[in-house]
Amino acid sequence: MKHFAVSGAIPSEPVLGPQETLKKDQDGMSAQGFKRFRRRAPAAAAPSSAEAEAEHRLAAPSAPGSSQLPATLPEPWNRIRQIPFDTGTGAQNHLPLVSRFRTAPAAKSFDLLRTRLLHTLKARGWKRVAVTAPTAGCGTTFSVVNLALSLARVPGSRTMLMDMNFRRPGVAQAMGIPVQADMGAFLSGAVPLEEHLLRPLPSLAVGLNAAAGQDAAEILHSSSCGAVLDELMLHSDADTALFDLPPVLEHDDTAAFLPQVDGVLLISDGTASTAAQLAACEKMLAGHTQLLGVVLNRARKADSPLV
Ligand SMILES: Nc1ncnc2c1ncn2[C@@H]1O[C@H](COP(=O)(O)OP(=O)(O)O)[C@@H](O)[C@H]1O
Ligand SMILES: [Mg+2]
């Protein structure tokens, strides 16, 4: 997987959740503290044109005239099973899906984050983004699901959302999709993508994870995991892939998975994450991947540019 110069162009602005917490813990990070961790792009790295072109060539029809064969299968994306999904009603026990409130500041924040993320990814020819946090409960799953739904609203796009959290998988529950999916089996190559993935929206495919695995870091570190994800990106022709990962400071799973992604979005909890925790995450990621930005979840109203 490719590595490029530090980018960090994206999330200069904090994301404000729909139930933003006005009260801040003493240990919580101030807006000033957060600003210290905002990243600005020092220089644009050269786009990975060679790899992008190679992928494009490989994705193209293999033989002239093959489309005239009597029976052609639909392409892999269209073979992924579509399932009913309703962003318009509030089923219980799900994470708040801000797409239900498109005019709310939180929904606008995710759309803003999406646009900035897409600009950065497009400029560099990147597609794969890990989303993680210093500690559990910061809102990684909340953020990654809402960001994926926002990305999926881009006309003509394809977004992939993969639950790589073997410690506490949460995407299925957040989206209200009852499923017994075995991400470990998929990453080992035992289950084909059409069987593992589901499409809650025509432009969004999700890879869910039902069982917490004991050997999570080993699965994410394995060569089969890399090969399966390469094939997934190639055959699905997805524009963007988001990976929900466990907290950086609690497990080494995210560190093991870094070679598979182009960059990382770090979710900080405005009521709980500390400057020291963010510094520790930054140190862990440095030299291994690009920190695309730090997103401030549960921001105070005063921290939001949209209120
Ligand atoms: N901005 C927010 N507004 C409202 N609820 C939130 C927000 N961020 C997170 N939550 C809630 O906090 C809990 C933990 O969030 P989650 O995304 O599961 O954290 P993580 O994946 O980092 O462990 C969930 O119940 C989620 O609904
Ligand atoms: Mg989670």
mmCIF file of C-alpha atoms and ligand atoms in Angstrom:
data_model
loop_
_atom_site.group_PDB
_atom_site.id
_atom_site.type_symbol
_atom_site.label_atom_id
_atom_site.label_comp_id
_atom_site.label_asym_id
_atom_site.label_seq_id
_atom_site.Cartn_x
_atom_site.Cartn_y
_atom_site.Cartn_z
ATOM 1 C CA MET A 1 0.000 0.000 0.000
ATOM 2 C CA LYS A 2 1.146 3.426 -0.829
ATOM 3 C CA HIS A 3 2.543 5.998 1.518
ATOM 4 C CA PHE A 4 2.709 9.680 0.756
ATOM 5 C CA ALA A 5 3.810 12.870 2.340
ATOM 6 C CA VAL A 6 1.815 14.186 5.262
ATOM 7 C CA SER A 7 -1.461 15.624 4.087
ATOM 8 C CA GLY A 8 -3.901 16.614 6.785
ATOM 9 C CA ALA A 9 -5.943 18.943 4.656
ATOM 10 C CA ILE A 10 -9.303 17.797 5.811
ATOM 11 C CA PRO A 11 -10.919 18.219 9.070
ATOM 12 C CA SER A 12 -9.954 21.585 10.273
ATOM 13 C CA GLU A 13 -13.458 22.088 11.565
ATOM 14 C CA PRO A 14 -14.996 20.111 14.404
ATOM 15 C CA VAL A 15 -17.955 17.848 13.943
ATOM 16 C CA LEU A 16 -20.854 18.661 16.188
ATOM 17 C CA GLY A 17 -23.063 15.768 17.175
ATOM 18 C CA PRO A 18 -26.825 16.124 17.302
ATOM 19 C CA GLN A 19 -26.828 15.780 21.059
ATOM 20 C CA GLU A 20 -23.753 17.839 21.624
ATOM 21 C CA THR A 21 -22.635 17.956 25.220
ATOM 22 C CA LEU A 22 -22.435 21.438 26.644
ATOM 23 C CA LYS A 23 -20.824 20.320 29.866
ATOM 24 C CA LYS A 24 -17.146 19.502 29.568
ATOM 25 C CA ASP A 25 -15.309 17.110 31.864
ATOM 26 C CA GLN A 26 -12.302 18.454 33.656
ATOM 27 C CA ASP A 27 -10.190 15.963 31.774
ATOM 28 C CA GLY A 28 -11.868 16.877 28.510
ATOM 29 C CA MET A 29 -9.982 18.758 25.871
ATOM 30 C CA SER A 30 -10.695 22.444 25.353
ATOM 31 C CA ALA A 31 -11.338 23.913 21.945
ATOM 32 C CA GLN A 32 -7.868 25.455 22.157
ATOM 33 C CA GLY A 33 -6.370 22.089 22.936
ATOM 34 C CA PHE A 34 -8.155 20.645 19.960
ATOM 35 C CA LYS A 35 -6.913 23.391 17.679
ATOM 36 C CA ARG A 36 -3.340 22.468 18.529
ATOM 37 C CA PHE A 37 -4.029 19.133 16.907
ATOM 38 C CA ARG A 38 -5.592 20.448 13.784
ATOM 39 C CA ARG A 39 -3.462 19.629 10.855
ATOM 40 C CA ARG A 40 -2.831 21.773 7.872
ATOM 41 C CA ALA A 41 -1.518 20.409 4.612
ATOM 42 C CA PRO A 42 2.106 21.448 4.222
ATOM 43 C CA ALA A 43 2.362 20.268 0.658
ATOM 44 C CA ALA A 44 0.393 18.229 -1.774
ATOM 45 C CA ALA A 45 1.900 14.879 -2.542
ATOM 46 C CA ALA A 46 2.064 13.655 -6.085
ATOM 47 C CA PRO A 47 -1.015 11.674 -7.054
ATOM 48 C CA SER A 48 -0.520 7.951 -7.274
ATOM 49 C CA SER A 49 -1.254 7.951 -10.956
ATOM 50 C CA ALA A 50 0.621 4.739 -11.714
ATOM 51 C CA GLU A 51 -1.364 2.686 -9.253
ATOM 52 C CA ALA A 52 -4.642 4.337 -10.154
ATOM 53 C CA GLU A 53 -4.030 3.618 -13.819
ATOM 54 C CA ALA A 54 -3.062 0.057 -13.110
ATOM 55 C CA GLU A 55 -6.262 -0.424 -11.136
ATOM 56 C CA HIS A 56 -8.283 1.119 -13.902
ATOM 57 C CA ARG A 57 -6.729 -1.156 -16.492
ATOM 58 C CA LEU A 58 -7.375 -4.195 -14.369
ATOM 59 C CA ALA A 59 -10.952 -3.147 -13.766
ATOM 60 C CA ALA A 60 -11.648 -2.692 -17.441
ATOM 61 C CA PRO A 61 -13.311 -5.475 -19.469
ATOM 62 C CA SER A 62 -10.676 -8.090 -20.120
ATOM 63 C CA ALA A 63 -11.327 -9.076 -23.691
ATOM 64 C CA PRO A 64 -12.778 -7.299 -26.659
ATOM 65 C CA GLY A 65 -16.166 -8.694 -27.495
ATOM 66 C CA SER A 66 -16.645 -10.263 -24.083
ATOM 67 C CA SER A 67 -19.798 -8.208 -23.619
ATOM 68 C CA GLN A 68 -21.260 -10.119 -26.554
ATOM 69 C CA LEU A 69 -21.023 -13.442 -24.815
ATOM 70 C CA PRO A 70 -24.455 -15.036 -24.470
ATOM 71 C CA ALA A 71 -24.576 -14.834 -20.674
ATOM 72 C CA THR A 72 -22.627 -12.174 -18.825
ATOM 73 C CA LEU A 73 -22.817 -11.833 -15.072
ATOM 74 C CA PRO A 74 -23.561 -8.401 -13.678
ATOM 75 C CA GLU A 75 -20.466 -6.723 -12.304
ATOM 76 C CA PRO A 76 -19.561 -7.538 -8.678
ATOM 77 C CA TRP A 77 -21.034 -4.338 -7.204
ATOM 78 C CA ASN A 78 -24.432 -5.116 -8.693
ATOM 79 C CA ARG A 79 -24.237 -8.672 -7.413
ATOM 80 C CA ILE A 80 -24.000 -7.440 -3.808
ATOM 81 C CA ARG A 81 -27.352 -8.100 -2.187
ATOM 82 C CA GLN A 82 -29.500 -5.038 -1.592
ATOM 83 C CA ILE A 83 -31.315 -4.892 1.718
ATOM 84 C CA PRO A 84 -34.058 -2.614 2.990
ATOM 85 C CA PHE A 85 -32.680 0.344 4.912
ATOM 86 C CA ASP A 86 -34.565 3.301 6.229
ATOM 87 C CA THR A 87 -32.747 6.447 7.250
ATOM 88 C CA GLY A 88 -36.034 8.219 7.762
ATOM 89 C CA THR A 89 -37.453 6.513 10.834
ATOM 90 C CA GLY A 90 -36.004 6.181 14.278
ATOM 91 C CA ALA A 91 -35.682 2.551 15.207
ATOM 92 C CA GLN A 92 -34.586 2.036 18.788
ATOM 93 C CA ASN A 93 -31.100 1.015 19.884
ATOM 94 C CA HIS A 94 -29.404 2.492 16.834
ATOM 95 C CA LEU A 95 -26.829 5.214 16.767
ATOM 96 C CA PRO A 96 -28.230 8.596 15.850
ATOM 97 C CA LEU A 97 -28.146 8.773 12.054
ATOM 98 C CA VAL A 98 -27.838 12.419 11.267
ATOM 99 C CA SER A 99 -29.083 11.896 7.711
ATOM 100 C CA ARG A 100 -32.507 11.827 9.304
ATOM 101 C CA PHE A 101 -32.086 15.509 10.026
ATOM 102 C CA ARG A 102 -30.461 16.821 6.890
ATOM 103 C CA THR A 103 -30.757 20.459 7.883
ATOM 104 C CA ALA A 104 -29.360 19.974 11.386
ATOM 105 C CA PRO A 105 -25.867 21.316 12.126
ATOM 106 C CA ALA A 106 -24.617 17.765 12.693
ATOM 107 C CA ALA A 107 -25.703 16.648 9.212
ATOM 108 C CA LYS A 108 -24.089 19.725 7.693
ATOM 109 C CA SER A 109 -20.896 18.973 9.609
ATOM 110 C CA PHE A 110 -20.736 15.472 8.142
ATOM 111 C CA ASP A 111 -21.378 16.808 4.648
ATOM 112 C CA LEU A 112 -18.573 19.326 5.160
ATOM 113 C CA LEU A 113 -16.239 16.630 6.403
ATOM 114 C CA ARG A 114 -17.201 14.448 3.441
ATOM 115 C CA THR A 115 -16.443 17.187 0.946
ATOM 116 C CA ARG A 116 -13.045 17.943 2.473
ATOM 117 C CA LEU A 117 -12.201 14.275 2.699
ATOM 118 C CA LEU A 118 -13.127 13.717 -0.945
ATOM 119 C CA HIS A 119 -10.995 16.677 -2.044
ATOM 120 C CA THR A 120 -7.970 15.288 -0.273
ATOM 121 C CA LEU A 121 -8.501 11.712 -1.425
ATOM 122 C CA LYS A 122 -9.113 12.733 -5.012
ATOM 123 C CA ALA A 123 -6.069 15.006 -5.132
ATOM 124 C CA ARG A 124 -3.840 12.152 -4.037
ATOM 125 C CA GLY A 125 -5.577 9.212 -5.673
ATOM 126 C CA TRP A 126 -6.402 7.704 -2.280
ATOM 127 C CA LYS A 127 -9.431 5.602 -1.396
ATOM 128 C CA ARG A 128 -8.959 3.819 1.891
ATOM 129 C CA VAL A 129 -9.506 5.588 5.177
ATOM 130 C CA ALA A 130 -9.300 4.089 8.668
ATOM 131 C CA VAL A 131 -11.466 5.752 11.289
ATOM 132 C CA THR A 132 -10.399 5.304 14.876
ATOM 133 C CA ALA A 133 -10.193 7.069 18.237
ATOM 134 C CA PRO A 134 -7.879 7.213 21.235
ATOM 135 C CA THR A 135 -10.284 5.279 23.476
ATOM 136 C CA ALA A 136 -13.622 3.466 23.235
ATOM 137 C CA GLY A 137 -16.826 5.468 23.246
ATOM 138 C CA CYS A 138 -15.441 8.562 21.486
ATOM 139 C CA GLY A 139 -17.904 8.121 18.631
ATOM 140 C CA THR A 140 -15.922 6.231 15.975
ATOM 141 C CA THR A 141 -18.876 4.152 14.844
ATOM 142 C CA PHE A 142 -21.247 7.109 15.080
ATOM 143 C CA SER A 143 -18.892 9.139 12.898
ATOM 144 C CA VAL A 144 -17.971 6.468 10.364
ATOM 145 C CA VAL A 145 -21.586 5.456 9.722
ATOM 146 C CA ASN A 146 -22.758 9.032 9.292
ATOM 147 C CA LEU A 147 -19.777 9.872 7.104
ATOM 148 C CA ALA A 148 -20.460 6.799 4.946
ATOM 149 C CA LEU A 149 -24.111 7.800 4.531
ATOM 150 C CA SER A 150 -23.006 11.294 3.568
ATOM 151 C CA LEU A 151 -20.501 9.915 1.031
ATOM 152 C CA ALA A 152 -23.160 7.605 -0.392
ATOM 153 C CA ARG A 153 -25.292 10.612 -1.257
ATOM 154 C CA VAL A 154 -22.715 11.795 -3.802
ATOM 155 C CA PRO A 155 -24.356 11.017 -7.156
ATOM 156 C CA GLY A 156 -22.729 8.234 -9.128
ATOM 157 C CA SER A 157 -20.361 7.296 -6.308
ATOM 158 C CA ARG A 158 -19.660 3.997 -4.593
ATOM 159 C CA THR A 159 -18.844 3.875 -0.905
ATOM 160 C CA MET A 160 -17.663 0.876 1.081
ATOM 161 C CA LEU A 161 -18.009 0.711 4.865
ATOM 162 C CA MET A 162 -16.176 -2.127 6.592
ATOM 163 C CA ASP A 163 -16.491 -2.967 10.283
ATOM 164 C CA MET A 164 -12.966 -3.955 11.272
ATOM 165 C CA ASN A 165 -13.642 -3.690 14.988
ATOM 166 C CA PHE A 166 -13.314 -7.271 16.179
ATOM 167 C CA ARG A 167 -13.333 -6.106 19.809
ATOM 168 C CA ARG A 168 -16.661 -4.304 19.804
ATOM 169 C CA PRO A 169 -18.244 -4.424 16.345
ATOM 170 C CA GLY A 170 -20.964 -1.815 16.022
ATOM 171 C CA VAL A 171 -21.822 -0.914 12.431
ATOM 172 C CA ALA A 172 -24.625 -3.483 12.061
ATOM 173 C CA GLN A 173 -26.328 -2.336 15.249
ATOM 174 C CA ALA A 174 -25.809 1.319 14.420
ATOM 175 C CA MET A 175 -27.521 0.852 11.075
ATOM 176 C CA GLY A 176 -30.173 -1.459 12.434
ATOM 177 C CA ILE A 177 -29.166 -4.357 10.196
ATOM 178 C CA PRO A 178 -29.756 -7.745 11.858
ATOM 179 C CA VAL A 179 -26.973 -9.928 10.560
ATOM 180 C CA GLN A 180 -24.662 -12.807 11.375
ATOM 181 C CA ALA A 181 -21.636 -11.784 9.364
ATOM 182 C CA ASP A 182 -18.181 -13.261 9.776
ATOM 183 C CA MET A 183 -15.632 -10.635 8.831
ATOM 184 C CA GLY A 184 -12.806 -12.989 9.836
ATOM 185 C CA ALA A 185 -13.942 -15.586 7.297
ATOM 186 C CA PHE A 186 -14.221 -12.910 4.613
ATOM 187 C CA LEU A 187 -10.715 -11.587 5.306
ATOM 188 C CA SER A 188 -9.316 -15.116 5.201
ATOM 189 C CA GLY A 189 -10.632 -15.447 1.650
ATOM 190 C CA ALA A 190 -13.157 -18.158 2.536
ATOM 191 C CA VAL A 191 -16.234 -16.069 1.695
ATOM 192 C CA PRO A 192 -16.619 -14.176 -1.588
ATOM 193 C CA LEU A 193 -17.460 -10.488 -1.492
ATOM 194 C CA GLU A 194 -20.941 -10.925 -2.982
ATOM 195 C CA GLU A 195 -21.804 -13.209 -0.086
ATOM 196 C CA HIS A 196 -20.293 -11.114 2.671
ATOM 197 C CA LEU A 197 -21.261 -7.598 1.665
ATOM 198 C CA LEU A 198 -24.708 -6.025 1.763
ATOM 199 C CA ARG A 199 -26.039 -2.904 0.085
ATOM 200 C CA PRO A 200 -28.359 -0.868 2.316
ATOM 201 C CA LEU A 201 -28.304 1.821 -0.382
ATOM 202 C CA PRO A 202 -27.535 1.400 -4.086
ATOM 203 C CA SER A 203 -24.345 3.424 -3.607
ATOM 204 C CA LEU A 204 -23.285 1.993 -0.231
ATOM 205 C CA ALA A 205 -21.916 -1.482 0.479
ATOM 206 C CA VAL A 206 -21.243 -2.575 4.040
ATOM 207 C CA GLY A 207 -19.083 -5.381 5.370
ATOM 208 C CA LEU A 208 -20.402 -6.281 8.798
ATOM 209 C CA ASN A 209 -18.876 -8.048 11.735
ATOM 210 C CA ALA A 210 -20.968 -10.011 14.177
ATOM 211 C CA ALA A 211 -18.567 -11.935 16.359
ATOM 212 C CA ALA A 212 -15.743 -10.480 18.367
ATOM 213 C CA GLY A 213 -12.582 -12.385 17.424
ATOM 214 C CA GLN A 214 -9.834 -13.277 19.861
ATOM 215 C CA ASP A 215 -7.012 -13.018 17.353
ATOM 216 C CA ALA A 216 -8.096 -9.701 15.847
ATOM 217 C CA ALA A 217 -4.626 -8.204 15.355
ATOM 218 C CA GLU A 218 -3.446 -11.421 13.687
ATOM 219 C CA ILE A 219 -6.395 -11.407 11.265
ATOM 220 C CA LEU A 220 -5.818 -7.752 10.370
ATOM 221 C CA HIS A 221 -2.090 -8.357 10.004
ATOM 222 C CA SER A 222 -2.416 -11.437 7.807
ATOM 223 C CA SER A 223 -1.361 -11.477 4.178
ATOM 224 C CA SER A 224 -4.780 -12.834 3.201
ATOM 225 C CA CYS A 225 -6.397 -9.725 4.697
ATOM 226 C CA GLY A 226 -4.298 -7.490 2.444
ATOM 227 C CA ALA A 227 -4.964 -9.615 -0.628
ATOM 228 C CA VAL A 228 -8.722 -9.815 0.032
ATOM 229 C CA LEU A 229 -8.983 -6.039 0.491
ATOM 230 C CA ASP A 230 -6.953 -5.374 -2.676
ATOM 231 C CA GLU A 231 -9.321 -7.615 -4.580
ATOM 232 C CA LEU A 232 -12.328 -6.002 -2.919
ATOM 233 C CA MET A 233 -11.267 -2.526 -4.018
ATOM 234 C CA LEU A 234 -10.423 -3.732 -7.492
ATOM 235 C CA HIS A 235 -13.589 -5.697 -8.191
ATOM 236 C CA SER A 236 -16.055 -3.423 -6.421
ATOM 237 C CA ASP A 237 -14.625 -0.340 -8.111
ATOM 238 C CA ALA A 238 -15.489 1.600 -4.939
ATOM 239 C CA ASP A 239 -14.541 5.269 -4.837
ATOM 240 C CA THR A 240 -14.051 5.398 -1.089
ATOM 241 C CA ALA A 241 -13.647 2.760 1.590
ATOM 242 C CA LEU A 242 -14.076 3.571 5.279
ATOM 243 C CA PHE A 243 -12.834 1.137 7.921
ATOM 244 C CA ASP A 244 -14.212 1.255 11.480
ATOM 245 C CA LEU A 245 -11.321 0.288 13.747
ATOM 246 C CA PRO A 246 -10.875 -0.217 17.496
ATOM 247 C CA PRO A 247 -9.320 2.516 19.652
ATOM 248 C CA VAL A 248 -5.628 3.136 19.057
ATOM 249 C CA LEU A 249 -4.622 3.309 22.705
ATOM 250 C CA GLU A 250 -6.465 0.163 23.793
ATOM 251 C CA HIS A 251 -5.552 -2.426 21.144
ATOM 252 C CA ASP A 252 -2.835 -2.957 18.557
ATOM 253 C CA ASP A 253 -5.393 -3.919 15.886
ATOM 254 C CA THR A 254 -5.339 -0.489 14.255
ATOM 255 C CA ALA A 255 -1.535 -0.478 14.140
ATOM 256 C CA ALA A 256 -1.647 -3.896 12.469
ATOM 257 C CA PHE A 257 -4.120 -2.641 9.888
ATOM 258 C CA LEU A 258 -2.346 0.593 8.924
ATOM 259 C CA PRO A 259 -0.522 -0.892 5.893
ATOM 260 C CA GLN A 260 -3.948 -1.429 4.292
ATOM 261 C CA VAL A 261 -5.054 2.199 4.347
ATOM 262 C CA ASP A 262 -4.024 5.479 2.805
ATOM 263 C CA GLY A 263 -4.802 7.587 5.841
ATOM 264 C CA VAL A 264 -6.497 7.828 9.206
ATOM 265 C CA LEU A 265 -9.262 10.006 10.592
ATOM 266 C CA LEU A 266 -9.006 10.289 14.347
ATOM 267 C CA ILE A 267 -12.209 10.905 16.287
ATOM 268 C CA SER A 268 -11.719 12.798 19.519
ATOM 269 C CA ASP A 269 -14.402 13.182 22.135
ATOM 270 C CA GLY A 270 -14.759 16.816 23.106
ATOM 271 C CA THR A 271 -15.917 15.772 26.552
ATOM 272 C CA ALA A 272 -13.332 13.098 27.292
ATOM 273 C CA SER A 273 -10.301 12.923 24.994
ATOM 274 C CA THR A 274 -7.226 14.645 26.336
ATOM 275 C CA ALA A 275 -4.381 16.403 24.563
ATOM 276 C CA ALA A 276 -2.005 13.749 25.898
ATOM 277 C CA GLN A 277 -4.128 10.986 24.350
ATOM 278 C CA LEU A 278 -4.156 12.691 20.965
ATOM 279 C CA ALA A 279 -0.403 13.208 21.157
ATOM 280 C CA ALA A 280 0.047 9.506 21.924
ATOM 281 C CA CYS A 281 -2.111 8.574 18.907
ATOM 282 C CA GLU A 282 -0.197 10.934 16.664
ATOM 283 C CA LYS A 283 3.077 9.409 17.815
ATOM 284 C CA MET A 284 1.805 5.905 17.153
ATOM 285 C CA LEU A 285 0.609 6.771 13.641
ATOM 286 C CA ALA A 286 3.661 8.836 12.640
ATOM 287 C CA GLY A 287 5.776 7.203 9.983
ATOM 288 C CA HIS A 288 3.163 4.516 9.297
ATOM 289 C CA THR A 289 0.321 6.404 7.646
ATOM 290 C CA GLN A 290 -1.086 9.869 7.068
ATOM 291 C CA LEU A 291 -3.180 11.462 9.773
ATOM 292 C CA LEU A 292 -5.844 12.980 7.550
ATOM 293 C CA GLY A 293 -7.265 14.915 10.445
ATOM 294 C CA VAL A 294 -8.757 14.973 13.907
ATOM 295 C CA VAL A 295 -12.532 15.227 14.132
ATOM 296 C CA LEU A 296 -13.988 16.759 17.253
ATOM 297 C CA ASN A 297 -17.097 14.838 18.246
ATOM 298 C CA ARG A 298 -19.447 15.998 20.994
ATOM 299 C CA ALA A 299 -18.179 19.510 20.498
ATOM 300 C CA ARG A 300 -19.608 22.402 22.436
ATOM 301 C CA LYS A 301 -21.822 24.669 20.398
ATOM 302 C CA ALA A 302 -19.239 27.433 20.559
ATOM 303 C CA ASP A 303 -16.722 25.158 18.777
ATOM 304 C CA SER A 304 -18.905 24.610 15.742
ATOM 305 C CA PRO A 305 -18.607 26.779 12.652
ATOM 306 C CA LEU A 306 -22.173 25.916 11.729
ATOM 307 C CA VAL A 307 -24.145 27.362 14.623
HETATM 308 N N1 LIG B 1 -22.242 13.283 18.650
HETATM 309 C C1 LIG B 1 -22.994 12.376 19.249
HETATM 310 N N2 LIG B 1 -24.269 12.650 19.547
HETATM 311 C C2 LIG B 1 -25.042 11.740 20.161
HETATM 312 N N3 LIG B 1 -24.647 10.523 20.543
HETATM 313 C C3 LIG B 1 -23.386 10.174 20.272
HETATM 314 C C4 LIG B 1 -22.492 11.078 19.610
HETATM 315 N N4 LIG B 1 -21.297 10.462 19.490
HETATM 316 C C5 LIG B 1 -21.440 9.236 20.026
HETATM 317 N N5 LIG B 1 -22.681 9.068 20.520
HETATM 318 C C6 LIG B 1 -23.191 7.889 21.236
HETATM 319 O O1 LIG B 1 -22.165 7.453 22.116
HETATM 320 C C7 LIG B 1 -22.104 6.040 22.159
HETATM 321 C C8 LIG B 1 -20.694 5.588 21.786
HETATM 322 O O2 LIG B 1 -20.466 5.940 20.419
HETATM 323 P P1 LIG B 1 -19.742 4.943 19.404
HETATM 324 O O3 LIG B 1 -19.778 5.560 18.080
HETATM 325 O O4 LIG B 1 -20.293 3.569 19.545
HETATM 326 O O5 LIG B 1 -18.263 4.975 20.002
HETATM 327 P P2 LIG B 1 -16.995 4.092 19.575
HETATM 328 O O6 LIG B 1 -17.323 3.421 18.302
HETATM 329 O O7 LIG B 1 -15.884 5.082 19.466
HETATM 330 O O8 LIG B 1 -16.762 3.151 20.722
HETATM 331 C C9 LIG B 1 -23.158 5.521 21.210
HETATM 332 O O9 LIG B 1 -24.294 5.172 21.960
HETATM 333 C C10 LIG B 1 -23.479 6.721 20.329
HETATM 334 O O10 LIG B 1 -24.830 6.721 19.942
HETATM 335 MG MG MG B 2 -17.418 1.457 17.655
#
